[in-house]
Short mmCIF file of N, CA and C in Angstrom, two decimals:
data_model
loop_
_atom_site.label_atom_id
_atom_site.label_comp_id
_atom_site.label_asym_id
_atom_site.label_seq_id
_atom_site.Cartn_x
_atom_site.Cartn_y
_atom_site.Cartn_z
N TRP A 1 0.77 49.38 19.71
CA TRP A 1 1.24 48.02 19.79
C TRP A 1 1.63 47.52 18.40
N ARG A 2 2.42 46.49 18.41
CA ARG A 2 2.95 45.95 17.16
C ARG A 2 3.00 44.44 17.28
N TRP A 3 2.91 43.78 16.16
CA TRP A 3 3.14 42.34 16.13
C TRP A 3 3.75 42.00 14.77
N GLY A 4 4.41 40.88 14.70
CA GLY A 4 4.99 40.46 13.42
C GLY A 4 6.07 39.42 13.61
N PHE A 5 6.71 39.10 12.52
CA PHE A 5 7.77 38.10 12.49
C PHE A 5 9.11 38.75 12.20
N VAL A 6 10.17 38.10 12.62
CA VAL A 6 11.52 38.48 12.22
C VAL A 6 11.83 37.64 10.98
N VAL A 7 12.15 38.32 9.87
CA VAL A 7 12.34 37.65 8.58
C VAL A 7 13.74 37.96 8.06
N TYR A 8 14.51 36.91 7.80
CA TYR A 8 15.86 37.06 7.25
C TYR A 8 15.84 36.79 5.75
N ARG A 9 16.48 37.68 5.01
CA ARG A 9 16.68 37.48 3.57
C ARG A 9 18.13 37.07 3.36
N THR A 10 18.34 35.93 2.67
CA THR A 10 19.71 35.44 2.46
C THR A 10 20.07 35.28 0.99
N VAL A 11 19.26 35.77 0.10
CA VAL A 11 19.56 35.70 -1.33
C VAL A 11 19.64 37.12 -1.88
N TYR A 12 20.74 37.41 -2.58
CA TYR A 12 20.98 38.75 -3.11
C TYR A 12 21.57 38.62 -4.51
N THR A 13 20.71 38.73 -5.50
CA THR A 13 21.11 38.72 -6.90
C THR A 13 20.32 39.83 -7.57
N PRO A 14 20.72 40.23 -8.77
CA PRO A 14 19.91 41.24 -9.47
C PRO A 14 18.45 40.80 -9.62
N GLU A 15 18.22 39.51 -9.93
CA GLU A 15 16.85 39.02 -10.06
C GLU A 15 16.11 39.09 -8.72
N SER A 16 16.78 38.66 -7.64
CA SER A 16 16.10 38.68 -6.33
C SER A 16 15.79 40.11 -5.90
N ASP A 17 16.68 41.04 -6.22
CA ASP A 17 16.41 42.44 -5.90
C ASP A 17 15.16 42.94 -6.62
N ALA A 18 15.00 42.49 -7.87
CA ALA A 18 13.85 42.94 -8.67
C ALA A 18 12.53 42.37 -8.15
N ILE A 19 12.54 41.13 -7.65
CA ILE A 19 11.29 40.49 -7.24
C ILE A 19 11.03 40.56 -5.73
N TRP A 20 11.99 41.07 -4.97
CA TRP A 20 11.84 41.14 -3.51
C TRP A 20 10.56 41.87 -3.09
N PRO A 21 10.27 43.07 -3.61
CA PRO A 21 9.04 43.76 -3.17
C PRO A 21 7.77 42.95 -3.45
N ALA A 22 7.72 42.28 -4.60
CA ALA A 22 6.53 41.48 -4.92
C ALA A 22 6.42 40.27 -3.99
N ALA A 23 7.55 39.68 -3.64
CA ALA A 23 7.54 38.52 -2.74
C ALA A 23 7.04 38.92 -1.35
N ILE A 24 7.51 40.04 -0.85
CA ILE A 24 7.08 40.52 0.47
C ILE A 24 5.59 40.88 0.44
N ALA A 25 5.16 41.52 -0.63
CA ALA A 25 3.74 41.87 -0.75
C ALA A 25 2.87 40.61 -0.74
N LYS A 26 3.32 39.56 -1.41
CA LYS A 26 2.53 38.33 -1.44
C LYS A 26 2.54 37.65 -0.08
N LEU A 27 3.68 37.63 0.59
CA LEU A 27 3.77 37.06 1.94
C LEU A 27 2.76 37.74 2.86
N GLU A 28 2.73 39.05 2.83
CA GLU A 28 1.82 39.80 3.70
C GLU A 28 0.37 39.65 3.26
N ALA A 29 0.13 39.51 1.96
CA ALA A 29 -1.25 39.30 1.49
C ALA A 29 -1.79 37.97 1.98
N TYR A 30 -0.96 36.93 1.98
CA TYR A 30 -1.40 35.64 2.52
C TYR A 30 -1.70 35.76 4.01
N LEU A 31 -0.84 36.45 4.72
CA LEU A 31 -1.03 36.62 6.15
C LEU A 31 -2.34 37.37 6.44
N PHE A 32 -2.59 38.44 5.72
CA PHE A 32 -3.82 39.21 5.92
C PHE A 32 -5.06 38.38 5.55
N ARG A 33 -4.96 37.58 4.50
CA ARG A 33 -6.09 36.75 4.13
C ARG A 33 -6.41 35.76 5.24
N GLU A 34 -5.37 35.21 5.87
CA GLU A 34 -5.60 34.26 6.95
C GLU A 34 -6.22 34.95 8.17
N ILE A 35 -5.83 36.18 8.43
CA ILE A 35 -6.43 36.93 9.53
C ILE A 35 -7.93 37.10 9.28
N ASP A 36 -8.30 37.29 8.04
CA ASP A 36 -9.71 37.50 7.70
C ASP A 36 -10.51 36.21 7.56
N ARG A 37 -9.87 35.07 7.71
CA ARG A 37 -10.55 33.79 7.52
C ARG A 37 -11.81 33.68 8.38
N ASP A 38 -11.74 34.14 9.62
CA ASP A 38 -12.91 33.98 10.51
C ASP A 38 -14.11 34.81 10.06
N LEU A 39 -13.88 35.82 9.24
CA LEU A 39 -15.00 36.63 8.76
C LEU A 39 -15.95 35.82 7.88
N PHE A 40 -15.43 34.76 7.29
CA PHE A 40 -16.23 33.97 6.35
C PHE A 40 -16.65 32.62 6.92
N TRP A 41 -16.32 32.41 8.18
CA TRP A 41 -16.72 31.17 8.84
C TRP A 41 -18.22 31.19 9.05
N GLN A 42 -18.84 30.10 8.76
CA GLN A 42 -20.29 29.99 8.91
C GLN A 42 -20.61 29.10 10.10
N PRO A 43 -21.35 29.61 11.08
CA PRO A 43 -21.72 28.76 12.23
C PRO A 43 -22.67 27.66 11.79
N PRO A 44 -22.65 26.54 12.49
CA PRO A 44 -23.60 25.47 12.17
C PRO A 44 -25.04 25.98 12.27
N SER A 45 -25.91 25.38 11.50
CA SER A 45 -27.31 25.84 11.46
C SER A 45 -28.01 25.73 12.81
N SER A 46 -27.48 24.88 13.69
CA SER A 46 -28.11 24.71 15.01
C SER A 46 -27.78 25.86 15.97
N TRP A 47 -26.81 26.70 15.63
CA TRP A 47 -26.45 27.79 16.52
C TRP A 47 -27.50 28.90 16.47
N ILE A 48 -27.72 29.51 17.61
CA ILE A 48 -28.67 30.61 17.68
C ILE A 48 -28.04 31.88 17.11
N TRP A 49 -26.78 32.10 17.43
CA TRP A 49 -26.09 33.30 16.97
C TRP A 49 -25.80 33.21 15.48
N LYS A 50 -26.30 34.15 14.72
CA LYS A 50 -26.13 34.13 13.26
C LYS A 50 -25.60 35.46 12.72
N GLU A 51 -25.30 36.38 13.60
CA GLU A 51 -24.86 37.70 13.17
C GLU A 51 -23.51 37.61 12.46
N PRO A 52 -23.30 38.43 11.44
CA PRO A 52 -21.98 38.45 10.79
C PRO A 52 -20.93 39.00 11.76
N ILE A 53 -19.72 38.57 11.57
CA ILE A 53 -18.62 39.01 12.43
C ILE A 53 -18.22 40.42 12.02
N ASN A 54 -18.01 41.28 12.99
CA ASN A 54 -17.59 42.65 12.74
C ASN A 54 -16.11 42.64 12.32
N PRO A 55 -15.77 43.18 11.15
CA PRO A 55 -14.39 43.13 10.66
C PRO A 55 -13.46 44.18 11.27
N THR A 56 -13.96 45.00 12.19
CA THR A 56 -13.14 46.07 12.76
C THR A 56 -11.90 45.53 13.47
N ALA A 57 -12.06 44.47 14.24
CA ALA A 57 -10.91 43.90 14.96
C ALA A 57 -9.88 43.34 13.99
N ASN A 58 -10.34 42.70 12.92
CA ASN A 58 -9.42 42.15 11.93
C ASN A 58 -8.60 43.27 11.29
N ALA A 59 -9.27 44.36 10.95
CA ALA A 59 -8.58 45.50 10.35
C ALA A 59 -7.55 46.09 11.31
N ALA A 60 -7.88 46.13 12.59
CA ALA A 60 -6.93 46.66 13.58
C ALA A 60 -5.71 45.76 13.69
N VAL A 61 -5.92 44.45 13.70
CA VAL A 61 -4.79 43.51 13.77
C VAL A 61 -3.90 43.69 12.54
N GLN A 62 -4.50 43.80 11.37
CA GLN A 62 -3.72 43.98 10.15
C GLN A 62 -2.93 45.29 10.17
N SER A 63 -3.54 46.34 10.67
CA SER A 63 -2.88 47.64 10.65
C SER A 63 -1.68 47.71 11.59
N HIS A 64 -1.61 46.81 12.57
CA HIS A 64 -0.50 46.83 13.51
C HIS A 64 0.59 45.81 13.19
N MET A 65 0.45 45.09 12.08
CA MET A 65 1.46 44.12 11.69
C MET A 65 2.69 44.84 11.15
N ARG A 66 3.83 44.57 11.74
CA ARG A 66 5.10 45.14 11.30
C ARG A 66 6.17 44.06 11.39
N ASN A 67 6.37 43.33 10.29
CA ASN A 67 7.46 42.37 10.28
C ASN A 67 8.78 43.11 10.31
N LEU A 68 9.77 42.49 10.91
CA LEU A 68 11.12 43.04 10.92
C LEU A 68 11.90 42.30 9.84
N TYR A 69 12.14 42.97 8.71
CA TYR A 69 12.87 42.36 7.60
C TYR A 69 14.34 42.70 7.73
N LEU A 70 15.16 41.67 7.90
CA LEU A 70 16.60 41.84 8.00
C LEU A 70 17.18 41.46 6.64
N SER A 71 17.60 42.46 5.89
CA SER A 71 18.00 42.22 4.51
C SER A 71 19.26 42.99 4.14
N ASP A 72 20.26 42.90 5.01
CA ASP A 72 21.55 43.54 4.76
C ASP A 72 22.45 42.52 4.06
N GLN A 73 22.75 42.77 2.80
CA GLN A 73 23.52 41.82 2.01
C GLN A 73 24.87 41.50 2.64
N GLU A 74 25.55 42.49 3.20
CA GLU A 74 26.86 42.25 3.81
C GLU A 74 26.77 41.29 4.99
N GLN A 75 25.68 41.33 5.72
CA GLN A 75 25.54 40.47 6.89
C GLN A 75 24.92 39.11 6.60
N TYR A 76 24.01 39.04 5.63
CA TYR A 76 23.17 37.85 5.51
C TYR A 76 23.29 37.09 4.19
N ASP A 77 24.06 37.58 3.24
CA ASP A 77 24.15 36.92 1.94
C ASP A 77 24.62 35.48 2.06
N ALA A 78 23.81 34.56 1.55
CA ALA A 78 24.12 33.13 1.45
C ALA A 78 24.27 32.42 2.80
N LEU A 79 23.76 33.02 3.87
CA LEU A 79 23.82 32.33 5.17
C LEU A 79 22.94 31.08 5.13
N GLY A 80 23.42 30.03 5.76
CA GLY A 80 22.63 28.81 5.90
C GLY A 80 21.72 28.88 7.11
N ILE A 81 20.95 27.85 7.30
CA ILE A 81 19.95 27.82 8.37
C ILE A 81 20.59 27.95 9.74
N ASP A 82 21.66 27.21 10.01
CA ASP A 82 22.29 27.28 11.34
C ASP A 82 22.89 28.66 11.60
N ALA A 83 23.46 29.28 10.57
CA ALA A 83 24.03 30.63 10.74
C ALA A 83 22.92 31.65 11.00
N VAL A 84 21.80 31.51 10.31
CA VAL A 84 20.66 32.41 10.56
C VAL A 84 20.16 32.22 11.99
N ARG A 85 20.08 30.97 12.43
CA ARG A 85 19.64 30.71 13.81
C ARG A 85 20.57 31.43 14.80
N GLU A 86 21.87 31.34 14.59
CA GLU A 86 22.82 32.00 15.49
C GLU A 86 22.62 33.52 15.49
N ARG A 87 22.42 34.10 14.32
CA ARG A 87 22.17 35.54 14.24
C ARG A 87 20.87 35.91 14.96
N PHE A 88 19.87 35.05 14.81
CA PHE A 88 18.59 35.30 15.46
C PHE A 88 18.72 35.22 16.97
N ILE A 89 19.46 34.25 17.45
CA ILE A 89 19.69 34.14 18.90
C ILE A 89 20.40 35.39 19.41
N GLU A 90 21.42 35.84 18.69
CA GLU A 90 22.13 37.07 19.08
C GLU A 90 21.16 38.26 19.11
N LEU A 91 20.31 38.35 18.10
CA LEU A 91 19.33 39.44 18.05
C LEU A 91 18.38 39.39 19.23
N THR A 92 17.84 38.21 19.53
CA THR A 92 16.89 38.11 20.64
C THR A 92 17.56 38.45 21.96
N GLN A 93 18.81 38.06 22.12
CA GLN A 93 19.52 38.38 23.36
C GLN A 93 19.80 39.87 23.47
N SER A 94 20.13 40.51 22.37
CA SER A 94 20.40 41.96 22.43
C SER A 94 19.10 42.74 22.66
N TRP A 95 17.98 42.29 22.10
CA TRP A 95 16.72 42.99 22.29
C TRP A 95 16.13 42.72 23.66
N ASP A 96 16.50 41.59 24.28
CA ASP A 96 16.04 41.31 25.65
C ASP A 96 16.54 42.37 26.62
N ARG A 97 17.68 42.97 26.31
CA ARG A 97 18.27 43.96 27.21
C ARG A 97 17.69 45.36 27.00
N LYS A 98 16.96 45.56 25.91
CA LYS A 98 16.36 46.87 25.65
C LYS A 98 15.04 46.98 26.39
N ASP A 99 14.59 48.22 26.58
CA ASP A 99 13.27 48.36 27.20
C ASP A 99 12.18 48.14 26.16
N ASP A 100 10.96 48.06 26.60
CA ASP A 100 9.85 47.71 25.73
C ASP A 100 9.38 48.84 24.83
N HIS A 101 10.01 49.99 24.88
CA HIS A 101 9.53 51.13 24.10
C HIS A 101 10.19 51.23 22.73
N ASP A 102 10.96 50.23 22.36
CA ASP A 102 11.68 50.29 21.09
C ASP A 102 10.92 49.65 19.93
N GLY A 103 9.72 49.21 20.15
CA GLY A 103 8.93 48.61 19.08
C GLY A 103 9.09 47.11 18.95
N SER A 104 9.90 46.50 19.81
CA SER A 104 10.13 45.06 19.69
C SER A 104 8.99 44.24 20.27
N THR A 105 8.21 44.83 21.15
CA THR A 105 7.09 44.10 21.74
C THR A 105 6.17 43.63 20.63
N GLY A 106 5.80 42.38 20.72
CA GLY A 106 4.89 41.83 19.72
C GLY A 106 5.57 41.05 18.62
N LEU A 107 6.88 41.19 18.47
CA LEU A 107 7.57 40.37 17.48
C LEU A 107 7.64 38.94 17.97
N LYS A 108 7.61 38.01 17.05
CA LYS A 108 7.66 36.59 17.39
C LYS A 108 9.12 36.21 17.62
N TRP A 109 9.44 35.80 18.85
CA TRP A 109 10.84 35.50 19.20
C TRP A 109 11.14 34.02 19.32
N GLU A 110 10.13 33.15 19.24
CA GLU A 110 10.39 31.71 19.37
C GLU A 110 11.02 31.14 18.11
N PHE A 111 10.76 31.75 17.00
CA PHE A 111 11.34 31.32 15.73
C PHE A 111 11.39 32.50 14.78
N CYS A 112 12.19 32.36 13.74
CA CYS A 112 12.26 33.39 12.71
C CYS A 112 11.90 32.77 11.37
N LEU A 113 11.66 33.61 10.40
CA LEU A 113 11.36 33.16 9.05
C LEU A 113 12.57 33.43 8.17
N LEU A 114 12.78 32.56 7.20
CA LEU A 114 13.92 32.67 6.30
C LEU A 114 13.44 32.71 4.86
N ILE A 115 13.92 33.70 4.13
CA ILE A 115 13.67 33.76 2.69
C ILE A 115 15.00 33.59 1.99
N ASP A 116 15.24 32.37 1.50
CA ASP A 116 16.42 32.09 0.70
C ASP A 116 15.96 31.98 -0.76
N GLU A 117 16.82 31.50 -1.63
CA GLU A 117 16.46 31.45 -3.06
C GLU A 117 15.24 30.56 -3.31
N ASP A 118 15.19 29.39 -2.65
CA ASP A 118 14.05 28.49 -2.84
C ASP A 118 12.74 29.12 -2.37
N VAL A 119 12.77 29.76 -1.21
CA VAL A 119 11.56 30.38 -0.66
C VAL A 119 11.14 31.56 -1.53
N LEU A 120 12.10 32.34 -1.97
CA LEU A 120 11.78 33.49 -2.82
C LEU A 120 11.06 33.03 -4.09
N ARG A 121 11.57 31.96 -4.69
CA ARG A 121 10.92 31.41 -5.89
C ARG A 121 9.53 30.88 -5.55
N SER A 122 9.39 30.23 -4.40
CA SER A 122 8.09 29.71 -3.97
C SER A 122 7.08 30.85 -3.79
N LEU A 123 7.53 31.95 -3.20
CA LEU A 123 6.65 33.10 -3.01
C LEU A 123 6.19 33.68 -4.35
N ILE A 124 7.13 33.84 -5.26
CA ILE A 124 6.79 34.42 -6.56
C ILE A 124 5.89 33.49 -7.36
N ASP A 125 6.14 32.18 -7.28
CA ASP A 125 5.34 31.21 -8.04
C ASP A 125 3.97 30.94 -7.43
N ALA A 126 3.79 31.28 -6.17
CA ALA A 126 2.50 31.03 -5.51
C ALA A 126 1.42 31.89 -6.16
N PRO A 127 0.21 31.34 -6.27
CA PRO A 127 -0.88 32.15 -6.82
C PRO A 127 -1.22 33.30 -5.88
N GLU A 128 -1.83 34.31 -6.42
CA GLU A 128 -2.30 35.39 -5.56
C GLU A 128 -3.33 34.82 -4.59
N PRO A 129 -3.27 35.20 -3.32
CA PRO A 129 -4.26 34.67 -2.38
C PRO A 129 -5.65 35.19 -2.74
N VAL A 130 -6.60 34.30 -2.67
CA VAL A 130 -7.98 34.69 -2.96
C VAL A 130 -8.75 34.77 -1.66
N ALA A 131 -9.74 35.61 -1.63
CA ALA A 131 -10.55 35.77 -0.42
C ALA A 131 -11.19 34.45 -0.04
N GLN A 132 -11.26 34.20 1.24
CA GLN A 132 -11.81 32.93 1.74
C GLN A 132 -13.24 32.69 1.27
N ASN A 133 -14.01 33.74 1.10
CA ASN A 133 -15.41 33.56 0.71
C ASN A 133 -15.58 33.23 -0.77
N SER A 134 -14.50 33.28 -1.54
CA SER A 134 -14.62 33.00 -2.97
C SER A 134 -14.11 31.61 -3.34
N VAL A 135 -13.71 30.81 -2.34
CA VAL A 135 -13.19 29.48 -2.59
C VAL A 135 -14.04 28.47 -1.83
N SER A 136 -14.51 27.46 -2.52
CA SER A 136 -15.32 26.45 -1.86
C SER A 136 -14.44 25.40 -1.20
N ASP A 137 -14.99 24.72 -0.20
CA ASP A 137 -14.26 23.62 0.44
C ASP A 137 -13.90 22.54 -0.57
N LYS A 138 -14.78 22.33 -1.54
CA LYS A 138 -14.53 21.31 -2.57
C LYS A 138 -13.31 21.70 -3.41
N GLU A 139 -13.21 22.98 -3.77
CA GLU A 139 -12.05 23.43 -4.55
C GLU A 139 -10.76 23.26 -3.77
N VAL A 140 -10.80 23.54 -2.48
CA VAL A 140 -9.62 23.36 -1.64
C VAL A 140 -9.26 21.88 -1.58
N ALA A 141 -10.26 21.02 -1.35
CA ALA A 141 -10.03 19.58 -1.25
C ALA A 141 -9.48 19.01 -2.56
N GLU A 142 -9.93 19.53 -3.67
CA GLU A 142 -9.47 19.05 -4.97
C GLU A 142 -8.20 19.76 -5.43
N ASN A 143 -7.65 20.61 -4.57
CA ASN A 143 -6.41 21.34 -4.85
C ASN A 143 -6.51 22.20 -6.11
N LYS A 144 -7.70 22.75 -6.36
CA LYS A 144 -7.88 23.62 -7.52
C LYS A 144 -7.44 25.05 -7.23
N VAL A 145 -7.17 25.34 -5.99
CA VAL A 145 -6.77 26.69 -5.61
C VAL A 145 -5.30 26.92 -5.93
N GLY A 146 -4.51 25.87 -5.96
CA GLY A 146 -3.09 25.98 -6.24
C GLY A 146 -2.27 25.96 -4.97
N ASN A 147 -1.02 25.60 -5.13
CA ASN A 147 -0.10 25.54 -4.00
C ASN A 147 0.20 26.95 -3.52
N PRO A 148 -0.07 27.24 -2.25
CA PRO A 148 0.14 28.60 -1.78
C PRO A 148 1.60 28.97 -1.59
N GLY A 149 2.52 28.05 -1.75
CA GLY A 149 3.91 28.35 -1.51
C GLY A 149 4.26 28.16 -0.05
N TYR A 150 5.52 28.39 0.27
CA TYR A 150 5.98 28.13 1.63
C TYR A 150 7.06 29.13 2.03
N ILE A 151 7.35 29.10 3.31
CA ILE A 151 8.45 29.87 3.87
C ILE A 151 9.16 28.96 4.86
N LYS A 152 10.44 29.18 5.07
CA LYS A 152 11.18 28.36 6.03
C LYS A 152 11.09 29.01 7.41
N VAL A 153 10.87 28.17 8.42
CA VAL A 153 10.70 28.59 9.80
C VAL A 153 11.82 27.96 10.61
N ILE A 154 12.62 28.79 11.29
CA ILE A 154 13.78 28.30 12.03
C ILE A 154 13.52 28.40 13.52
N ASP A 155 13.65 27.29 14.19
CA ASP A 155 13.42 27.15 15.63
C ASP A 155 14.62 27.72 16.39
N ARG A 156 14.37 28.77 17.17
CA ARG A 156 15.44 29.40 17.94
C ARG A 156 16.00 28.47 19.01
N SER A 157 15.16 27.64 19.62
CA SER A 157 15.58 26.82 20.75
C SER A 157 16.26 25.52 20.34
N PHE A 158 16.36 25.26 19.05
CA PHE A 158 16.98 24.01 18.60
C PHE A 158 18.46 24.01 18.94
N ASP A 159 18.91 22.95 19.59
CA ASP A 159 20.31 22.83 20.02
C ASP A 159 21.09 22.06 18.96
N THR A 160 21.90 22.77 18.19
CA THR A 160 22.66 22.12 17.12
C THR A 160 23.80 21.26 17.65
N THR A 161 24.17 21.43 18.92
CA THR A 161 25.26 20.63 19.49
C THR A 161 24.77 19.30 20.05
N GLU A 162 23.47 19.17 20.22
CA GLU A 162 22.91 17.94 20.78
C GLU A 162 22.93 16.82 19.73
N GLU A 163 23.29 15.64 20.16
CA GLU A 163 23.31 14.48 19.27
C GLU A 163 21.89 14.14 18.83
N PRO A 164 21.68 13.85 17.55
CA PRO A 164 20.33 13.53 17.08
C PRO A 164 19.67 12.40 17.86
N ALA A 165 20.42 11.40 18.27
CA ALA A 165 19.83 10.26 18.97
C ALA A 165 19.25 10.65 20.33
N SER A 166 19.74 11.74 20.92
CA SER A 166 19.25 12.14 22.24
C SER A 166 18.07 13.11 22.18
N ARG A 167 17.68 13.52 20.99
CA ARG A 167 16.54 14.42 20.83
C ARG A 167 15.24 13.64 20.91
N ASP A 168 14.16 14.35 21.24
CA ASP A 168 12.84 13.71 21.25
C ASP A 168 12.51 13.14 19.87
N ARG A 169 12.81 13.92 18.85
CA ARG A 169 12.60 13.47 17.47
C ARG A 169 13.93 13.62 16.77
N ASN A 170 14.64 12.53 16.55
CA ASN A 170 15.97 12.66 15.97
C ASN A 170 15.95 12.99 14.48
N ASP A 171 14.77 13.03 13.87
CA ASP A 171 14.70 13.42 12.47
C ASP A 171 14.34 14.91 12.30
N TYR A 172 14.12 15.61 13.40
CA TYR A 172 13.77 17.04 13.34
C TYR A 172 15.06 17.86 13.18
N PRO A 173 15.20 18.60 12.08
CA PRO A 173 16.44 19.35 11.84
C PRO A 173 16.47 20.75 12.46
N GLY A 174 15.42 21.14 13.21
CA GLY A 174 15.40 22.46 13.82
C GLY A 174 14.79 23.53 12.95
N TRP A 175 14.20 23.14 11.86
CA TRP A 175 13.50 24.06 10.97
C TRP A 175 12.47 23.27 10.17
N MET A 176 11.56 24.00 9.54
CA MET A 176 10.55 23.35 8.71
C MET A 176 10.10 24.32 7.62
N LYS A 177 9.47 23.75 6.61
CA LYS A 177 8.79 24.56 5.60
C LYS A 177 7.35 24.69 6.05
N ALA A 178 6.86 25.91 6.06
CA ALA A 178 5.48 26.16 6.46
C ALA A 178 4.72 26.79 5.30
N SER A 179 3.53 26.28 5.06
CA SER A 179 2.68 26.82 4.02
C SER A 179 2.33 28.27 4.33
N LEU A 180 2.23 29.09 3.31
CA LEU A 180 1.82 30.48 3.51
C LEU A 180 0.42 30.57 4.11
N ASP A 181 -0.35 29.49 3.97
CA ASP A 181 -1.70 29.46 4.54
C ASP A 181 -1.72 29.35 6.05
N CYS A 182 -0.59 29.08 6.67
CA CYS A 182 -0.62 28.87 8.13
C CYS A 182 0.19 29.90 8.91
N LEU A 183 0.57 31.00 8.29
CA LEU A 183 1.38 32.01 8.98
C LEU A 183 0.67 32.60 10.20
N TRP A 184 -0.61 32.87 10.07
CA TRP A 184 -1.35 33.46 11.19
C TRP A 184 -1.40 32.48 12.35
N MET A 185 -1.59 31.20 12.06
CA MET A 185 -1.58 30.18 13.12
C MET A 185 -0.19 30.08 13.75
N LEU A 186 0.85 30.22 12.95
CA LEU A 186 2.21 30.14 13.47
C LEU A 186 2.48 31.23 14.50
N TYR A 187 1.89 32.39 14.31
CA TYR A 187 2.16 33.47 15.25
C TYR A 187 1.72 33.11 16.66
N ASP A 188 0.74 32.26 16.77
CA ASP A 188 0.20 31.87 18.08
C ASP A 188 0.97 30.73 18.74
N ILE A 189 1.91 30.13 18.03
CA ILE A 189 2.67 29.01 18.59
C ILE A 189 3.75 29.55 19.51
N THR A 190 3.86 28.97 20.71
CA THR A 190 4.88 29.42 21.66
C THR A 190 6.16 28.62 21.54
N GLU A 191 6.09 27.44 20.98
CA GLU A 191 7.30 26.69 20.69
C GLU A 191 7.00 25.74 19.55
N MET A 192 8.02 25.42 18.79
CA MET A 192 7.81 24.53 17.67
C MET A 192 7.76 23.10 18.18
N GLU A 193 6.70 22.42 17.84
CA GLU A 193 6.52 21.04 18.26
C GLU A 193 6.14 20.20 17.05
N LEU A 194 6.65 19.01 17.02
CA LEU A 194 6.25 18.07 15.98
C LEU A 194 5.67 16.84 16.65
N GLU A 195 4.55 16.38 16.17
CA GLU A 195 3.93 15.19 16.76
C GLU A 195 3.87 14.11 15.73
#
């Protein structure tokens, strides 16, 4: 089995080529750290169950993560958000016609991730993720851990032809910036909702 995100790269410069591997490594390190978050959760003192959580399942989830990185400069260089959405819709429609043995099962199809120049810089500038057990709640509250950076998330179902006034939220542009700290939670979302 496989799980992961579809990630589009839309920036192609000599500098971006040099830092791309480090950016992807950091993106995945944040994701893995979030998967391990439950290992450091402490039950309330009133709970009877006090056993530590077995990390075997977390390791299995991490080992099956396979993001699909679409990084063909000829196809994706300098594409904007709406163009990436269209490419993503085309991809989801073409993969819908394939059988389930091609490795697509488990990829997140409700939205895709976008790494443009701003996101690439955010990834590189983000601090290295630290293990959840080495950061106190107070440090997080006081923002001493540092900004984890962000990635752009594009909603596949957003209708660009619909008039903003007729949408549920006319200020929603069909995409958002998501903190690297919430990627694992994003995988569980079945549709993008704003409240």
